[in-house]
Coordinates of N, CA and C in Angstrom, one line a residue:
X1 N 11.7 -23.9 -8.3 CA 10.7 -22.8 -8.7 C 9.1 -23.0 -9.1
X2 N 8.9 -23.7 -8.8 CA 7.5 -23.6 -8.9 C 6.8 -23.9 -7.6
X3 N 7.9 -24.6 -6.4 CA 7.2 -24.6 -4.7 C 6.9 -22.9 -4.6
X4 N 8.8 -22.0 -5.2 CA 8.4 -20.5 -5.0 C 7.5 -19.3 -5.7
X5 N 6.7 -19.5 -6.9 CA 5.5 -19.8 -7.2 C 4.5 -19.8 -6.5
X6 N 4.0 -21.1 -6.6 CA 3.0 -21.6 -5.4 C 2.7 -20.6 -4.3
X7 N 3.8 -20.7 -3.1 CA 4.1 -19.8 -2.3 C 3.2 -18.4 -2.7
X8 N 4.5 -17.8 -3.2 CA 3.4 -16.6 -4.2 C 2.2 -16.4 -4.4
X9 N 1.6 -17.4 -4.3 CA 0.3 -17.8 -5.3 C -0.4 -17.5 -3.8
X10 N 0.0 -18.4 -2.9 CA -0.7 -18.5 -1.5 C -1.4 -17.3 -1.3
X11 N 0.3 -16.6 -1.3 CA 1.0 -14.9 -0.1 C 0.0 -14.2 -1.1
X12 N -0.8 -13.9 -2.8 CA -1.2 -13.2 -2.5 C -2.9 -13.0 -2.2
X13 N -2.8 -14.2 -2.7 CA -4.8 -15.2 -2.8 C -5.2 -14.7 -3.9
X14 N -3.5 -14.6 -5.1 CA -4.8 -14.5 -6.9 C -4.5 -15.5 -7.7
X15 N -4.6 -15.5 -8.5 CA -5.3 -16.9 -9.1 C -3.9 -17.0 -10.4
X16 N -3.4 -17.5 -10.4 CA -3.5 -18.2 -12.2 C -3.5 -16.9 -13.0
X17 N -4.7 -17.4 -13.2 CA -5.9 -16.2 -14.0 C -5.4 -14.8 -13.3
X18 N -5.5 -14.5 -12.4 CA -5.2 -13.2 -12.3 C -4.0 -12.2 -12.5
X19 N -2.8 -12.5 -12.5 CA -2.0 -12.6 -13.1 C -1.7 -11.7 -14.3
X20 N -2.7 -12.2 -15.2 CA -2.1 -11.8 -17.1 C -2.1 -10.4 -17.0
X21 N -3.1 -9.4 -16.1 CA -2.7 -8.2 -16.4 C -1.9 -7.0 -15.8
X22 N -0.9 -8.4 -14.5 CA -0.2 -7.5 -14.4 C 1.1 -7.5 -14.8
X23 N 1.9 -6.3 -13.9 CA 3.3 -5.8 -14.4 C 3.3 -6.0 -13.2
X24 N 5.1 -7.5 -12.7 CA 5.9 -7.6 -12.1 C 6.9 -7.8 -12.3
X25 N 7.9 -7.0 -10.9 CA 9.2 -7.0 -10.8 C 9.8 -8.5 -9.9
X26 N 10.6 -9.7 -10.7 CA 10.8 -10.0 -9.2 C 13.0 -8.9 -9.4
X27 N 12.9 -9.0 -8.5 CA 13.8 -8.3 -7.5 C 15.2 -8.9 -6.9
X28 N 16.1 -9.9 -7.4 CA 16.7 -10.3 -7.1 C 17.0 -11.5 -7.8
X29 N 16.2 -11.9 -9.4 CA 15.8 -12.6 -10.1 C 16.9 -14.7 -10.4
X30 N 18.3 -13.6 -9.9 CA 19.2 -14.8 -10.1 C 18.8 -15.1 -11.6
X31 N 18.9 -16.5 -11.8 CA 19.2 -17.6 -13.5 C 17.4 -17.0 -13.4
X32 N 16.8 -16.9 -13.2 CA 15.5 -16.2 -13.9 C 14.4 -17.2 -13.9
X33 N 14.6 -18.4 -12.9 CA 13.8 -19.3 -13.3 C 12.9 -18.8 -12.6
X34 N 12.2 -18.4 -11.8 CA 11.2 -18.0 -11.2 C 10.6 -16.9 -11.4
X35 N 11.1 -16.1 -12.8 CA 10.2 -15.4 -13.5 C 9.7 -15.5 -14.5
X36 N 10.3 -17.2 -15.5 CA 10.2 -17.3 -15.8 C 8.5 -18.4 -15.9
X37 N 9.1 -18.4 -14.7 CA 7.6 -19.5 -14.5 C 6.1 -18.1 -14.5
X38 N 6.1 -17.4 -13.4 CA 5.4 -16.7 -12.8 C 4.9 -15.8 -14.7
X39 N 5.6 -16.1 -15.9 CA 6.2 -15.2 -17.2 C 4.6 -16.8 -17.6
X40 N 4.6 -17.4 -16.9 CA 3.7 -18.7 -18.2 C 2.0 -17.9 -17.6
X41 N 2.2 -17.2 -16.8 CA 0.7 -16.9 -16.4 C 0.5 -15.5 -17.1
X42 N 0.7 -15.4 -17.6 CA 0.8 -13.9 -19.0 C 1.0 -12.3 -18.4
X43 N 1.5 -12.3 -17.2 CA 1.7 -11.2 -16.8 C 2.9 -11.1 -17.2
X44 N 3.5 -9.5 -17.1 CA 4.2 -8.7 -18.4 C 5.8 -8.6 -16.6
X45 N 6.7 -10.1 -17.2 CA 7.6 -10.2 -16.0 C 9.2 -9.3 -16.3
X46 N 9.5 -8.6 -15.7 CA 11.2 -8.0 -15.9 C 11.4 -8.7 -14.8
X47 N 12.9 -9.4 -14.4 CA 14.0 -9.5 -14.1 C 15.2 -9.1 -13.8
X48 N 15.5 -8.6 -12.6 CA 16.4 -7.7 -12.6 C 17.3 -9.0 -11.2
X49 N 18.4 -8.1 -11.0 CA 19.8 -9.1 -10.7 C 21.4 -7.7 -10.5
X50 N 21.2 -7.4 -9.9 CA 22.9 -6.9 -10.1 C 23.9 -7.4 -10.1
X51 N 23.7 -8.6 -10.7 CA 24.7 -10.5 -10.7 C 25.0 -10.0 -12.3
X52 N 25.5 -9.2 -13.2 CA 25.8 -9.6 -14.6 C 25.7 -11.0 -15.0
X53 N 26.7 -12.0 -14.5 CA 26.5 -13.6 -15.1 C 24.9 -13.8 -14.3
X54 N 24.8 -14.6 -13.4 CA 23.5 -14.2 -13.6 C 22.7 -13.9 -14.0
X55 N 21.8 -12.2 -14.6 CA 21.9 -12.2 -16.1 C 22.0 -13.1 -17.2
X56 N 22.5 -13.0 -17.1 CA 23.2 -13.7 -18.1 C 23.5 -14.7 -18.8
X57 N 23.2 -15.9 -18.2 CA 22.5 -17.3 -17.5 C 21.1 -17.0 -17.7
X58 N 20.3 -16.1 -16.9 CA 19.1 -15.9 -17.4 C 18.6 -15.6 -18.4
X59 N 19.3 -15.1 -19.9 CA 18.9 -14.8 -20.7 C 19.6 -16.4 -21.7
X60 N 20.3 -16.7 -20.8 CA 20.8 -18.0 -22.1 C 19.8 -19.1 -21.6
X61 N 19.4 -18.6 -20.2 CA 18.5 -20.5 -20.3 C 17.4 -20.2 -20.9
X62 N 17.1 -19.0 -21.2 CA 15.6 -18.4 -22.1 C 15.2 -18.9 -22.9
X63 N 16.6 -19.1 -23.6 CA 16.3 -19.5 -25.4 C 16.8 -20.8 -25.6
X64 N 16.9 -21.2 -24.3 CA 16.9 -23.1 -24.4 C 15.7 -23.6 -23.7
X65 N 14.6 -22.7 -23.8 CA 13.5 -23.4 -23.3 C 13.2 -23.2 -24.4
X66 N 11.2 -23.9 -24.4 CA 10.9 -24.2 -25.4 C 10.2 -21.9 -26.3
X67 N 10.0 -22.2 -27.2 CA 9.5 -20.5 -27.7 C 8.0 -20.4 -27.4
X68 N 7.8 -19.2 -26.3 CA 6.8 -19.2 -26.7 C 6.6 -17.3 -26.4
X69 N 5.3 -17.0 -26.3 CA 5.2 -15.2 -26.4 C 5.7 -14.5 -24.1
X70 N 5.0 -16.0 -23.2 CA 5.2 -15.3 -22.1 C 6.1 -16.1 -22.3
X71 N 7.2 -15.2 -22.1 CA 8.5 -14.7 -21.7 C 9.0 -14.1 -20.8
X72 N 9.0 -13.3 -19.6 CA 9.7 -11.9 -19.1 C 10.5 -11.1 -20.4
X73 N 9.8 -10.0 -20.1 CA 9.8 -8.7 -20.5 C 11.2 -8.1 -21.6
X74 N 11.9 -7.9 -19.8 CA 13.6 -8.4 -19.7 C 14.2 -8.6 -18.7
X75 N 15.4 -8.8 -19.3 CA 16.5 -9.7 -17.8 C 17.6 -8.4 -17.9
X76 N 17.9 -7.5 -16.9 CA 18.4 -6.7 -16.3 C 19.2 -6.5 -15.0
X77 N 20.9 -6.1 -15.4 CA 21.4 -6.3 -13.9 C 21.6 -4.9 -13.7
X78 N 21.4 -3.9 -14.4 CA 21.0 -2.4 -14.0 C 20.1 -2.0 -13.4
X79 N 19.5 -1.8 -13.3 CA 18.4 -0.6 -11.9 C 17.7 0.1 -13.1
X80 N 18.6 1.4 -14.0 CA 18.3 2.1 -13.9 C 17.4 1.8 -15.1
X81 N 17.7 0.4 -15.6 CA 17.1 0.5 -17.2 C 15.7 -0.4 -16.1
X82 N 15.2 -0.4 -15.4 CA 14.0 -1.5 -14.8 C 12.7 -0.8 -14.6
X83 N 12.1 0.4 -15.0 CA 11.5 0.8 -15.1 C 10.5 1.1 -13.3
X84 N 9.6 1.3 -13.3 CA 8.4 1.4 -12.6 C 7.8 1.1 -12.6
X85 N 6.3 1.7 -12.1 CA 4.8 1.5 -12.4 C 4.3 -0.4 -12.0
X86 N 5.3 -0.8 -11.0 CA 5.1 -2.3 -11.7 C 3.6 -2.3 -10.2
X87 N 3.0 -3.0 -10.8 CA 1.7 -3.4 -9.8 C 2.5 -4.6 -9.0
X88 N 2.8 -5.4 -8.9 CA 4.1 -6.2 -7.8 C 4.8 -6.3 -8.1
X89 N 6.1 -6.4 -7.1 CA 7.8 -7.0 -6.2 C 7.7 -8.2 -5.4
X90 N 8.5 -8.9 -6.0 CA 8.1 -9.7 -5.2 C 10.0 -10.3 -4.9
X91 N 10.4 -10.9 -4.4 CA 12.3 -10.7 -3.9 C 11.9 -12.2 -2.8
X92 N 12.1 -12.8 -3.7 CA 12.7 -14.6 -2.6 C 14.4 -14.5 -2.4
X93 N 14.3 -14.4 -0.8 CA 15.2 -14.6 -0.5 C 16.4 -14.0 -0.1
X94 N 16.6 -13.3 -1.0 CA 17.6 -11.3 -1.2 C 18.2 -10.9 -0.1
X95 N 17.2 -9.8 1.0 CA 17.6 -9.0 1.8 C 18.2 -10.1 2.3
X96 N 18.2 -10.7 3.4 CA 19.0 -11.4 4.4 C 20.8 -11.7 3.9
X97 N 20.9 -11.8 3.0 CA 22.5 -11.8 1.8 C 23.1 -10.3 2.2
X98 N 22.2 -9.2 2.1 CA 22.3 -8.0 1.6 C 23.9 -6.9 3.1
X99 N 24.7 -5.9 3.2 CA 24.4 -5.7 3.2 C 23.6 -4.8 3.9
X100 N 24.1 -3.6 5.7 CA 22.9 -2.9 5.6 C 22.5 -1.4 5.1
X101 N 23.4 -1.2 4.0 CA 23.4 -0.6 3.3 C 22.9 -0.7 2.6
X102 N 22.8 -1.5 1.6 CA 22.6 -2.5 0.2 C 21.3 -2.8 0.9
X103 N 21.3 -3.2 2.1 CA 18.9 -3.6 2.3 C 18.3 -2.4 2.5
X104 N 19.3 -1.4 2.7 CA 18.6 0.0 2.6 C 18.1 0.7 0.9
X105 N 18.8 -0.4 0.1 CA 18.8 0.3 -1.0 C 17.9 -0.3 -2.0
X106 N 18.1 -1.9 -1.0 CA 16.8 -2.5 -2.0 C 15.3 -2.2 -1.8
X107 N 15.3 -1.8 -0.1 CA 13.9 -1.3 -0.6 C 13.6 -0.3 -0.6
X108 N 15.2 0.7 -0.8 CA 13.8 1.9 -1.6 C 14.0 1.8 -2.9
X109 N 15.3 1.0 -3.7 CA 14.5 0.5 -5.0 C 13.3 -0.6 -5.1
X110 N 13.2 -0.9 -4.8 CA 11.3 -2.0 -4.9 C 10.2 -0.8 -4.5
X111 N 10.3 0.2 -4.2 CA 9.1 0.9 -3.0 C 9.4 2.0 -4.1
X112 N 10.5 2.5 -5.2 CA 10.9 3.5 -6.2 C 9.9 2.5 -7.6
X113 N 10.0 1.0 -7.9 CA 9.7 0.7 -8.6 C 7.4 0.4 -8.3
X114 N 7.1 0.4 -7.0 CA 5.7 0.2 -7.3 C 5.0 1.1 -7.9
X115 N 4.2 0.8 -8.0 CA 3.3 2.3 -8.8 C 2.4 2.7 -7.2
X116 N 1.8 3.6 -7.2 CA 1.4 3.5 -6.1 C -0.1 2.1 -5.6
X117 N -0.2 1.9 -4.4 CA -1.1 1.3 -4.0 C -0.8 0.0 -4.9
X118 N 1.0 0.0 -5.5 CA 1.3 -1.4 -5.3 C 2.1 -1.8 -4.5
X119 N 2.1 -3.9 -4.6 CA 2.2 -4.3 -3.0 C 4.0 -5.1 -3.6
X120 N 4.7 -5.4 -3.0 CA 5.5 -6.1 -2.8 C 5.4 -7.4 -1.7
X121 N 6.1 -9.0 -1.9 CA 6.1 -9.4 -1.7 C 7.8 -10.0 -1.3
X122 N 8.2 -10.1 0.5 CA 9.7 -10.3 0.6 C 9.6 -11.8 1.5
X123 N 10.6 -11.9 1.7 CA 11.0 -13.7 1.6 C 11.5 -13.0 2.8
X124 N 11.9 -13.1 3.7 CA 12.6 -12.7 4.9 C 12.7 -13.6 6.0
X125 N 13.8 -13.7 6.4 CA 14.1 -14.2 8.5 C 13.4 -14.0 9.4
X126 N 12.8 -13.9 10.5 CA 12.5 -13.8 10.7 C 12.4 -12.8 11.4
X127 N 13.8 -12.7 11.7 CA 14.6 -10.9 12.2 C 14.4 -10.3 11.7
X128 N 13.9 -10.1 10.4 CA 14.3 -9.3 9.1 C 14.6 -7.8 10.4
X129 N 14.8 -6.8 9.7 CA 15.0 -5.2 9.9 C 13.9 -5.0 9.6
X130 N 12.4 -4.6 8.8 CA 11.7 -4.2 8.6 C 10.5 -4.1 9.7
X131 N 9.9 -2.5 9.5 CA 8.9 -2.9 10.5 C 7.6 -3.6 10.2
X132 N 7.6 -4.1 10.6 CA 6.9 -5.7 10.4 C 5.4 -4.9 12.2
X133 N 4.7 -5.7 11.8 CA 3.0 -4.8 12.2 C 2.6 -6.3 12.4
X134 N 3.4 -6.5 13.9 CA 2.9 -7.5 14.8 C 3.3 -8.4 14.8
X135 N 4.9 -7.8 15.0 CA 6.1 -8.6 14.6 C 5.5 -10.0 15.3
X136 N 5.4 -10.0 16.9 CA 5.5 -11.1 17.9 C 4.7 -13.0 16.5
X137 N 4.1 -12.5 15.6 CA 3.7 -13.6 15.8 C 4.5 -14.1 14.5
X138 N 5.3 -13.5 13.6 CA 6.3 -14.6 12.5 C 7.3 -14.6 13.7
X139 N 7.7 -14.3 14.6 CA 8.8 -15.1 15.9 C 8.1 -16.1 16.4
X140 N 6.7 -16.3 16.1 CA 6.4 -17.5 17.1 C 6.1 -19.0 15.7
X141 N 6.5 -18.1 14.2 CA 6.6 -19.5 13.7 C 7.5 -20.3 13.1
X142 N 7.0 -21.9 12.7 CA 8.2 -22.7 13.3 C 9.7 -22.7 12.4
X143 N 8.9 -21.5 10.8 CA 9.6 -22.1 10.1 C 10.6 -20.4 10.1
X144 N 12.3 -20.1 9.8 CA 12.9 -19.0 10.1 C 12.9 -18.5 9.1
X145 N 12.1 -19.1 7.5 CA 11.8 -18.2 6.3 C 9.9 -17.6 6.0
X146 N 9.8 -15.9 6.5 CA 8.1 -15.8 6.3 C 8.0 -14.3 5.0
X147 N 7.3 -14.8 4.5 CA 6.8 -14.3 3.4 C 6.2 -12.7 4.1
X148 N 6.3 -11.9 3.6 CA 5.8 -10.1 4.1 C 5.4 -9.3 3.1
X149 N 4.4 -9.0 3.5 CA 3.9 -7.8 2.2 C 4.1 -6.1 2.5
X150 N 4.2 -6.0 2.3 CA 4.1 -4.2 1.9 C 3.1 -3.6 0.7
X151 N 2.5 -2.6 1.1 CA 2.2 -1.5 0.1 C 2.0 0.1 0.0
X152 N 2.4 0.1 -1.5 CA 3.3 1.4 -1.1 C 2.1 2.3 -1.7
X153 N 2.1 3.7 -0.4 CA 0.8 4.2 -0.3 C 1.3 5.8 0.3
X154 N 1.2 6.7 -0.8 CA 1.8 8.2 -0.8 C 3.5 7.7 -0.1
X155 N 3.5 7.4 -1.6 CA 4.8 7.9 -2.0 C 6.3 6.6 -0.7
X156 N 5.9 5.6 -0.3 CA 6.3 4.9 0.7 C 5.8 3.7 1.6
X157 N 6.1 3.3 2.0 CA 6.1 1.8 2.7 C 6.0 2.0 3.8
X158 N 5.2 2.3 4.5 CA 5.1 2.2 6.0 C 5.3 1.2 6.9
X159 N 4.9 0.2 6.9 CA 5.1 -1.2 7.7 C 5.5 -2.3 6.7
X160 N 5.4 -3.1 7.2 CA 4.5 -4.8 6.5 C 3.9 -5.7 7.3
X161 N 3.3 -6.4 6.6 CA 2.7 -8.0 7.7 C 2.6 -8.4 7.2
X162 N 2.9 -10.1 8.3 CA 2.5 -10.9 7.3 C 1.7 -11.6 6.1
X163 N 2.3 -11.9 5.5 CA 1.5 -12.2 3.9 C 0.9 -13.2 4.3

């Protein structure tokens, strides 16, 4: 979780102190380890995963962690409970495991959850189905997974770029 959080920091060009006022969604949070790490910055974090077992484990693991007010706002397996107007959404290694229909639903959900001007950071494989600006630079990277950034403008995310 710590390494993924450091990758997020590097991709966003934010410092730990800049996260405090942000409302953040971890889309596909699994058991919530990265969500809790990000919440330690003071950000208001919501973790969403459609797998109920993951959410139950996330909630249970949270009760075993040291008591702190810096915990995710909530964990949920129901997207209708997530809300909207997030400053940032991050999605770590989820999209590549979805069918094309599920992929479209996830991107639609991520876009809906962002406020206007909000950004998403998506960990994807180089051969992603997303419209990525200058994808040649991504395909030339030595690693298979890249972080791409999308910004919601006029209600949509038109394209993505390497973060």
